């Protein structure tokens, strides 16, 4: 059946081998997905970006030495602690992301290593876009990771970096059919793209890239990326500290 | 081109007329989308569910009377106030959702009315699924709305209710290719579906329903829905109060 106008496809990219430091992601992706087209959006799991860039740390495989090493790595990735519960720390990273354990991950990697977030995911996205463009393919890139949310159980994927696409779709100033002006509706398109892509990725099916086809008809290099656009600074955030931490601060500031 | 195995489609449903209280959503949707199939997932904007169910309140069109009426409606929808800034109040609704202004909306509706959230969005989803099933169509339903998030600019759509589909995809107990057990990865599929659907909906293009095709191969009525599954109770949430409110509480509890 021909799909109705405006439909988009979310397509898993299978067959990407386990990524090693120094690997050329652009080649791995183009080999696995020879069907890629201009104006496709590639949603790339940050883990393979980190691995290719060598954003890995060696840690002992077990015991208290492993815990100490993890602790030290977490400190190195933390700009400030937002909230703590048990072994979990919600921190703001140096990029500005608020994530459990600074996004440091021990899954889908050798037990003797931890995967850090890419140092500059927007730059990673721009570099991958440029590599693909040099091979004749004009696509947008979203670098994604899995994250928790306050108030809701379950995780979703969100965007850490992007290139070739605007992170926000801005409806401000538009008027609805009843004549009401839409005041504050800026949609976080790249977060929605990351979420859509995760639906076809799965966690251990080795599908680190998915393609969203049909959403955009041109790319742009005018956009500053995810970090400058989507990261809200703590000063203007109503939830810059966990409730317990803020209550404690209230007590001590008296 | 034949899409690779595992691809899904996100398809806008156009041509649904402006919904009025008492309207039969199942009929409106089936008329607008005669191409629907078993195991499609229909992501339905909560606003048309609310309108069909008559979850509307009359308010004055302008002036201080309008503001007072809005205030009174907001109080009626609020279980507790989470955080306040200027005219915006982040509250927990009686359902358990934490949302700005309790999800009350003045867009895409007559200026003399406000749209409330559906009273029980899971029940709304089950009812719509049953109506469609009675007409021979076995689909899953996600009722969605637009919401903000702490720490990130821009909004995304999330799920308020569902039927026929499990809200979470559970990876706990699975083992990655390196032998690491995945501990806490429960993905919020229905939130990711809501986000994916929003990409093709737009805010004023009158596309209140989108279909995700290709993700599920069977439906289920064993699942309790979004509210029992995804809503985290305040007691186990690290961000149950805004930072300023928690600091104030810390001061006064001394």
Coordinates of C-alpha atoms in Angstrom, one line a residue:
Chain A
X1 CA 0.0 0.0 0.0
X2 CA 1.1 3.5 -0.8
X3 CA 1.4 5.4 2.5
X4 CA -0.6 8.6 2.9
X5 CA 1.2 11.8 2.4
X6 CA 3.4 13.0 5.2
X7 CA 4.2 9.5 6.5
X8 CA 7.7 8.9 7.8
X9 CA 9.7 5.7 8.1
X10 CA 11.9 4.6 11.0
X11 CA 14.4 2.1 9.7
X12 CA 16.9 0.0 11.8
X13 CA 20.4 -0.3 10.5
X14 CA 21.6 -3.8 11.1
X15 CA 25.0 -5.3 10.6
X16 CA 27.2 -2.7 12.1
X17 CA 30.0 -4.6 13.8
X18 CA 31.2 -4.0 17.3
X19 CA 32.9 -0.6 17.1
X20 CA 36.5 -0.1 18.2
X21 CA 38.5 3.1 19.0
X22 CA 39.6 4.7 15.8
X23 CA 36.9 3.1 13.6
X24 CA 35.4 5.1 10.8
X25 CA 31.7 5.3 11.7
X26 CA 30.8 6.9 8.3
X27 CA 32.2 3.8 6.5
X28 CA 30.6 1.3 8.9
X29 CA 27.2 3.0 8.5
X30 CA 27.4 3.3 4.7
X31 CA 28.4 -0.3 4.3
X32 CA 25.6 -1.5 6.5
X33 CA 23.0 0.8 4.9
X34 CA 23.7 1.2 1.2
X35 CA 20.1 2.3 0.9
X36 CA 20.7 5.6 2.7
X37 CA 19.5 8.7 0.9
X38 CA 19.9 12.5 1.0
X39 CA 17.8 14.1 3.8
X40 CA 17.6 10.9 5.8
X41 CA 18.1 11.6 9.5
X42 CA 20.6 9.1 11.2
X43 CA 20.0 8.6 14.9
X44 CA 23.2 7.2 16.2
X45 CA 23.5 5.7 19.7
X46 CA 26.1 7.7 21.6
X47 CA 27.8 4.6 22.7
X48 CA 29.2 3.8 19.3
X49 CA 30.3 7.4 18.9
X50 CA 32.1 7.2 22.3
X51 CA 33.8 3.9 21.3
X52 CA 34.9 5.2 17.9
X53 CA 36.3 8.3 19.6
X54 CA 38.0 6.3 22.4
X55 CA 35.9 7.8 25.2
X56 CA 36.6 4.7 27.3
X57 CA 38.2 4.2 30.7
X58 CA 39.9 1.0 31.9
X59 CA 38.5 -0.2 35.2
X60 CA 39.1 -3.4 37.3
X61 CA 36.6 -6.1 36.5
X62 CA 35.3 -6.6 40.0
X63 CA 35.7 -5.9 43.7
X64 CA 36.1 -2.7 45.7
X65 CA 38.8 -1.5 43.2
X66 CA 36.1 -1.5 40.5
X67 CA 33.8 0.5 42.7
X68 CA 36.6 3.0 43.6
X69 CA 37.5 3.4 40.0
X70 CA 33.9 3.9 39.0
X71 CA 33.6 6.5 41.7
X72 CA 36.6 8.4 40.5
X73 CA 35.4 8.3 36.8
X74 CA 32.0 9.6 37.9
X75 CA 33.7 12.5 39.8
X76 CA 35.7 13.4 36.7
X77 CA 32.5 13.6 34.6
X78 CA 30.5 15.6 37.1
X79 CA 30.1 19.4 37.1
X80 CA 27.7 19.3 40.1
X81 CA 25.7 16.8 42.0
X82 CA 21.9 17.3 41.6
X83 CA 20.5 14.4 43.7
X84 CA 21.6 11.2 45.3
X85 CA 19.8 8.0 46.1
X86 CA 21.7 4.9 47.2
X87 CA 24.4 4.2 44.6
X88 CA 22.8 6.4 42.0
X89 CA 23.8 9.9 41.6
X90 CA 22.0 12.3 39.4
X91 CA 24.6 14.8 38.2
X92 CA 25.0 17.6 35.8
X93 CA 27.8 16.7 33.4
X94 CA 30.3 19.2 32.0
X95 CA 28.2 19.4 28.8
X96 CA 25.2 20.4 31.0
X97 CA 23.2 17.2 30.7
X98 CA 21.4 16.1 33.9
X99 CA 21.8 12.3 34.0
X100 CA 22.1 9.4 36.4
X101 CA 25.8 8.5 36.9
X102 CA 26.8 11.1 34.3
X103 CA 25.7 8.8 31.5
X104 CA 28.6 6.5 32.3
X105 CA 27.7 3.0 31.0
X106 CA 28.9 -0.5 31.7
X107 CA 26.6 -2.3 29.2
X108 CA 27.5 -3.4 25.7
X109 CA 31.2 -3.0 26.6
X110 CA 34.0 -5.2 27.9
X111 CA 33.7 -5.7 31.6
X112 CA 37.2 -4.0 32.0
X113 CA 36.0 -0.8 30.5
X114 CA 33.4 2.0 31.1
X115 CA 32.0 4.1 28.3
X116 CA 31.8 7.8 28.8
X117 CA 29.6 10.2 26.9
X118 CA 31.2 11.7 23.8
X119 CA 33.2 14.8 24.9
X120 CA 31.2 17.1 22.5
X121 CA 28.3 15.3 21.0
X122 CA 27.3 18.2 18.7
X123 CA 30.8 18.2 17.3
X124 CA 30.7 14.4 16.9
X125 CA 27.4 14.8 15.0
X126 CA 28.9 17.6 12.8
X127 CA 32.0 15.5 12.1
X128 CA 29.9 12.4 11.1
X129 CA 27.7 14.6 8.9
X130 CA 30.8 16.1 7.2
X131 CA 32.3 12.6 6.6
X132 CA 29.1 11.4 5.0
X133 CA 28.8 14.6 3.0
X134 CA 32.3 14.1 1.7
X135 CA 31.1 10.7 0.4
X136 CA 28.2 12.3 -1.3
X137 CA 25.5 11.7 1.3
X138 CA 23.6 14.8 2.7
X139 CA 22.0 13.6 5.9
X140 CA 21.2 15.0 9.3
X141 CA 22.7 13.4 12.5
X142 CA 21.2 13.0 15.9
X143 CA 23.4 11.4 18.6
X144 CA 21.2 9.8 21.2
X145 CA 21.3 8.2 24.6
X146 CA 18.9 6.6 27.1
X147 CA 17.9 8.7 30.1
X148 CA 15.5 8.7 33.0
X149 CA 13.0 11.4 33.8
X150 CA 11.5 12.8 37.0
X151 CA 7.9 11.8 37.8
X152 CA 7.7 9.0 35.3
X153 CA 8.9 5.4 35.4
X154 CA 10.7 4.0 32.4
X155 CA 13.4 5.5 30.3
X156 CA 13.3 7.1 26.8
X157 CA 16.1 8.0 24.4
X158 CA 17.0 11.7 24.1
X159 CA 19.3 13.7 21.9
X160 CA 22.8 14.6 23.1
X161 CA 24.0 16.2 19.9
X162 CA 22.8 17.0 16.4
X163 CA 24.0 18.3 13.0
X164 CA 22.1 19.3 9.8
X165 CA 18.8 19.7 11.6
X166 CA 17.2 22.3 13.9
X167 CA 16.8 20.9 17.5
X168 CA 13.5 22.8 18.0
X169 CA 10.4 23.3 15.9
X170 CA 9.0 26.6 16.8
X171 CA 5.3 27.2 16.8
X172 CA 5.4 30.6 18.6
X173 CA 3.5 33.3 16.8
X174 CA 1.3 30.8 14.8
X175 CA -2.4 31.0 15.2
X176 CA -4.7 28.0 15.7
X177 CA -7.9 27.6 13.7
X178 CA -9.8 29.4 16.5
X179 CA -7.6 32.5 16.4
X180 CA -5.7 31.7 19.6
X181 CA -2.0 32.5 19.3
X182 CA 0.3 29.6 20.3
X183 CA 2.6 31.1 22.9
X184 CA 5.2 28.7 24.1
X185 CA 5.1 25.7 21.9
X186 CA 8.6 24.8 21.0
X187 CA 8.8 21.1 20.2
X188 CA 12.0 19.3 20.9
X189 CA 12.2 17.5 17.5
X190 CA 15.6 15.9 18.1
X191 CA 14.4 14.3 21.4
X192 CA 11.3 13.0 19.6
X193 CA 13.6 11.6 16.8
X194 CA 15.8 9.9 19.4
X195 CA 12.7 8.4 21.0
X196 CA 11.2 7.2 17.7
X197 CA 14.6 5.6 16.7
X198 CA 14.8 3.7 20.0
X199 CA 11.6 1.9 19.1
X200 CA 13.4 0.0 16.4
X201 CA 16.8 -0.2 18.1
X202 CA 16.4 -2.4 21.1
X203 CA 19.0 -2.7 23.8
X204 CA 21.0 -5.8 22.9
X205 CA 20.0 -6.4 19.3
X206 CA 23.1 -4.6 18.0
X207 CA 21.1 -1.9 16.2
X208 CA 23.0 1.2 17.2
X209 CA 21.7 3.3 14.3
X210 CA 18.2 4.0 13.0
X211 CA 17.1 6.2 10.1
X212 CA 14.1 8.5 10.1
X213 CA 13.1 9.1 6.5
X214 CA 10.5 11.5 5.3
X215 CA 10.6 14.2 8.0
X216 CA 13.0 16.8 6.4
X217 CA 13.5 17.9 2.9
X218 CA 16.7 19.8 3.4
X219 CA 19.5 20.0 5.9
X220 CA 21.0 23.0 7.6
X221 CA 24.3 24.0 9.0
X222 CA 23.0 27.1 10.6
X223 CA 22.0 25.5 13.9
X224 CA 24.1 25.5 17.1
X225 CA 23.2 22.0 18.1
X226 CA 21.7 20.3 21.1
X227 CA 23.8 21.6 24.0
X228 CA 23.4 25.3 23.2
X229 CA 19.7 24.9 22.4
X230 CA 18.2 22.3 24.6
X231 CA 20.3 22.4 27.8
X232 CA 18.5 24.6 30.3
X233 CA 20.9 26.3 32.7
X234 CA 20.4 25.5 36.4
X235 CA 19.6 29.1 37.2
X236 CA 16.4 29.1 35.1
X237 CA 15.4 25.5 36.0
X238 CA 12.7 24.9 38.7
X239 CA 14.3 21.5 39.5
X240 CA 18.0 22.3 39.7
X241 CA 18.3 20.3 42.8
X242 CA 16.7 17.1 44.2
X243 CA 14.0 17.7 46.8
X244 CA 16.0 16.3 49.7
X245 CA 19.1 18.3 48.7
X246 CA 17.1 21.5 48.4
X247 CA 15.5 21.0 51.7
X248 CA 18.9 20.4 53.3
X249 CA 20.2 23.5 51.7
X250 CA 17.1 25.5 53.0
X251 CA 18.0 24.3 56.5
X252 CA 21.6 25.2 56.4
X253 CA 21.1 28.6 54.7
X254 CA 19.1 29.8 57.7
Chain B
X1 CA 12.2 0.7 -2.4
X2 CA 11.4 -2.2 -0.1
X3 CA 12.3 -1.0 3.4
X4 CA 14.7 -3.2 5.5
X5 CA 13.1 -5.7 7.9
X6 CA 12.0 -4.2 11.2
X7 CA 11.1 -0.7 9.8
X8 CA 8.1 1.0 11.1
X9 CA 5.9 3.7 9.6
X10 CA 4.5 6.8 11.3
X11 CA 1.4 7.9 9.4
X12 CA -0.6 11.1 9.9
X13 CA -4.4 10.8 9.9
X14 CA -5.7 13.8 8.1
X15 CA -9.3 14.9 7.6
X16 CA -10.7 14.4 11.1
X17 CA -13.2 17.3 11.6
X18 CA -13.2 19.5 14.6
X19 CA -14.4 17.3 17.4
X20 CA -17.6 18.1 19.5
X21 CA -18.8 16.7 22.8
X22 CA -20.6 13.4 22.2
X23 CA -18.8 12.7 18.9
X24 CA -18.0 9.1 18.1
X25 CA -14.2 9.2 17.8
X26 CA -14.0 5.6 16.4
X27 CA -16.2 6.5 13.5
X28 CA -14.4 9.8 12.8
X29 CA -11.0 8.0 12.8
X30 CA -12.2 5.0 10.6
X31 CA -13.7 7.4 8.1
X32 CA -10.6 9.5 7.9
X33 CA -8.3 6.5 7.8
X34 CA -9.9 3.6 5.9
X35 CA -6.4 2.2 5.4
X36 CA -6.1 1.2 9.1
X37 CA -5.0 -2.4 9.8
X38 CA -5.0 -4.8 12.7
X39 CA -2.0 -4.2 15.0
X40 CA -1.6 -0.6 14.0
X41 CA -1.0 1.7 17.0
X42 CA -3.2 4.8 17.0
X43 CA -1.6 7.7 18.9
X44 CA -4.6 10.0 19.7
X45 CA -4.1 13.6 20.9
X46 CA -5.7 13.9 24.3
X47 CA -7.4 17.1 23.2
X48 CA -9.9 15.3 20.9
X49 CA -10.6 12.7 23.5
X50 CA -11.3 15.5 26.0
X51 CA -13.6 17.2 23.5
X52 CA -15.5 14.1 22.6
X53 CA -15.9 13.3 26.3
X54 CA -17.0 16.9 27.0
X55 CA -14.1 17.6 29.4
X56 CA -14.5 21.3 28.7
X57 CA -15.2 24.3 31.0
X58 CA -16.8 27.5 30.0
X59 CA -14.8 30.6 30.9
X60 CA -15.1 34.3 30.1
X61 CA -13.3 35.3 26.9
X62 CA -11.1 38.0 28.5
X63 CA -10.4 40.2 31.5
X64 CA -9.9 39.5 35.2
X65 CA -13.0 37.2 35.2
X66 CA -11.2 35.0 32.7
X67 CA -8.1 34.9 35.0
X68 CA -10.2 34.1 38.0
X69 CA -12.1 31.3 36.2
X70 CA -8.8 29.8 35.0
X71 CA -7.5 29.9 38.5
X72 CA -10.5 28.2 39.9
X73 CA -10.3 25.5 37.1
X74 CA -6.7 24.9 37.8
X75 CA -7.4 24.4 41.5
X76 CA -10.0 21.9 40.7
X77 CA -7.5 19.8 38.6
X78 CA -4.7 20.0 41.1
X79 CA -3.8 17.3 43.7
X80 CA -0.8 19.3 44.9
X81 CA 1.4 22.1 43.7
X82 CA 4.9 21.0 42.8
X83 CA 6.5 24.3 41.7
X84 CA 5.6 27.8 40.8
X85 CA 7.1 30.5 38.6
X86 CA 5.2 33.6 37.6
X87 CA 1.8 32.6 36.2
X88 CA 2.9 29.0 35.6
X89 CA 2.2 26.4 38.2
X90 CA 3.7 22.9 37.9
X91 CA 1.2 20.7 39.7
X92 CA 0.4 17.0 40.2
X93 CA -3.0 16.3 38.8
X94 CA -5.5 13.9 40.3
X95 CA -4.3 11.3 37.8
X96 CA -0.7 11.7 39.1
X97 CA 0.7 13.5 36.1
X98 CA 3.1 16.3 36.9
X99 CA 2.4 19.0 34.3
X100 CA 2.4 22.8 33.9
X101 CA -1.1 24.2 34.7
X102 CA -2.5 20.6 35.1
X103 CA -2.5 20.2 31.3
X104 CA -5.3 22.7 31.0
X105 CA -5.2 24.0 27.5
X106 CA -6.7 27.1 25.7
X107 CA -5.3 26.3 22.2
X108 CA -7.3 24.7 19.4
X109 CA -10.5 25.4 21.3
X110 CA -13.1 28.2 21.3
X111 CA -11.9 31.2 23.3
X112 CA -14.8 30.8 25.7
X113 CA -13.7 27.3 26.7
X114 CA -10.8 25.5 28.3
X115 CA -9.9 21.9 27.6
X116 CA -9.2 19.7 30.6
X117 CA -7.3 16.4 30.4
X118 CA -9.5 13.3 30.0
X119 CA -10.7 12.2 33.4
X120 CA -9.2 8.7 33.0
X121 CA -7.1 8.5 29.9
X122 CA -6.4 4.8 30.3
X123 CA -10.2 4.2 30.3
X124 CA -10.6 6.5 27.3
X125 CA -8.0 4.4 25.5
X126 CA -9.7 1.1 26.4
X127 CA -13.1 2.4 25.3
X128 CA -11.8 3.6 21.9
X129 CA -10.0 0.3 21.4
X130 CA -13.2 -1.6 22.2
X131 CA -15.2 0.6 19.8
X132 CA -12.8 -0.1 17.0
X133 CA -12.6 -3.8 17.9
X134 CA -16.4 -4.0 17.7
X135 CA -16.0 -2.7 14.1
X136 CA -13.5 -5.4 13.4
X137 CA -10.3 -3.4 13.9
X138 CA -7.8 -4.8 16.5
X139 CA -5.5 -1.8 17.2
X140 CA -3.6 -0.5 20.2
X141 CA -4.3 3.1 21.5
X142 CA -2.0 5.6 23.0
X143 CA -3.6 8.9 24.3
X144 CA -0.9 11.6 24.2
X145 CA -0.3 15.1 25.3
X146 CA 2.5 17.7 25.0
X147 CA 4.6 18.3 28.2
X148 CA 7.7 20.1 29.3
X149 CA 10.6 18.5 31.1
X150 CA 13.0 19.7 33.8
X151 CA 16.6 20.4 32.6
X152 CA 15.8 20.6 28.9
X153 CA 14.2 23.3 26.7
X154 CA 11.5 22.4 24.3
X155 CA 8.5 20.1 24.8
X156 CA 7.8 16.5 23.7
X157 CA 4.6 14.5 23.5
X158 CA 4.1 11.8 26.2
X159 CA 1.5 9.2 26.9
X160 CA -1.4 9.8 29.3
X161 CA -3.2 6.5 28.6
X162 CA -3.0 3.4 26.6
X163 CA -4.8 0.2 25.7
X164 CA -3.8 -3.0 23.9
X165 CA -0.1 -2.4 24.4
X166 CA 2.4 -2.7 27.3
X167 CA 3.6 0.7 28.4
X168 CA 7.1 -0.6 29.2
X169 CA 9.5 -2.8 27.3
X170 CA 11.5 -4.6 30.0
X171 CA 15.1 -5.5 29.3
X172 CA 15.9 -6.5 32.9
X173 CA 17.6 -9.9 33.2
X174 CA 18.8 -9.8 29.6
X175 CA 22.5 -10.2 28.9
X176 CA 24.4 -8.1 26.4
X177 CA 26.9 -9.6 24.0
X178 CA 29.7 -9.0 26.5
X179 CA 27.9 -11.0 29.2
X180 CA 26.9 -8.0 31.3
X181 CA 23.4 -8.2 32.7
X182 CA 21.1 -5.3 31.9
X183 CA 19.9 -4.2 35.3
X184 CA 17.4 -1.4 35.1
X185 CA 16.6 -0.8 31.5
X186 CA 12.8 -0.5 31.2
X187 CA 12.0 1.6 28.2
X188 CA 8.8 3.7 28.2
X189 CA 7.5 2.5 24.8
X190 CA 4.3 4.5 25.0
X191 CA 6.1 7.8 25.6
X192 CA 8.4 7.0 22.7
X193 CA 5.4 6.3 20.5
X194 CA 3.8 9.6 21.6
X195 CA 7.0 11.4 20.6
X196 CA 7.3 9.6 17.3
X197 CA 3.7 10.4 16.5
X198 CA 4.1 14.1 17.3
X199 CA 6.7 14.4 14.6
X200 CA 4.0 14.0 11.9
X201 CA 1.2 15.8 13.8
X202 CA 2.2 19.4 14.0
X203 CA 0.3 21.8 16.3
X204 CA -2.2 23.5 14.0
X205 CA -2.3 21.3 11.0
X206 CA -5.3 19.5 12.4
X207 CA -3.7 16.1 12.6
X208 CA -4.8 14.9 16.0
X209 CA -4.1 11.2 15.3
X210 CA -1.0 9.4 13.9
X211 CA -0.6 5.7 13.3
X212 CA 2.6 3.7 14.1
X213 CA 2.6 0.6 11.9
X214 CA 5.1 -2.3 12.2
X215 CA 6.0 -2.2 15.8
X216 CA 3.7 -4.8 17.3
X217 CA 2.3 -8.0 16.0
X218 CA -0.4 -8.6 18.6
X219 CA -2.4 -6.5 21.1
X220 CA -2.9 -7.3 24.8
X221 CA -5.6 -6.5 27.3
X222 CA -3.5 -7.7 30.2
X223 CA -1.8 -4.3 30.8
X224 CA -2.9 -1.9 33.5
X225 CA -2.3 1.2 31.4
X226 CA -0.1 4.3 31.7
X227 CA -1.2 5.7 35.1
X228 CA -0.6 2.6 37.1
X229 CA 2.6 1.8 35.3
X230 CA 4.4 5.1 34.4
X231 CA 3.3 7.5 37.1
X232 CA 5.9 7.5 39.8
X233 CA 4.6 8.3 43.3
X234 CA 5.9 11.5 44.9
X235 CA 7.4 9.5 47.8
X236 CA 9.8 7.6 45.5
X237 CA 10.7 10.6 43.3
X238 CA 13.8 12.6 43.8
X239 CA 12.2 15.7 42.4
X240 CA 8.8 15.7 44.1
X241 CA 9.1 19.4 44.8
X242 CA 10.6 22.3 42.9
X243 CA 14.0 23.4 44.3
X244 CA 12.7 26.7 45.7
X245 CA 9.7 25.0 47.3
X246 CA 11.9 22.3 48.9
X247 CA 14.3 24.9 50.2
X248 CA 11.5 26.8 51.8
X249 CA 10.1 23.6 53.3
X250 CA 13.6 22.9 54.7
X251 CA 13.7 26.3 56.3
X252 CA 10.2 26.0 57.9
X253 CA 10.7 22.5 59.1
X254 CA 13.6 23.5 61.3

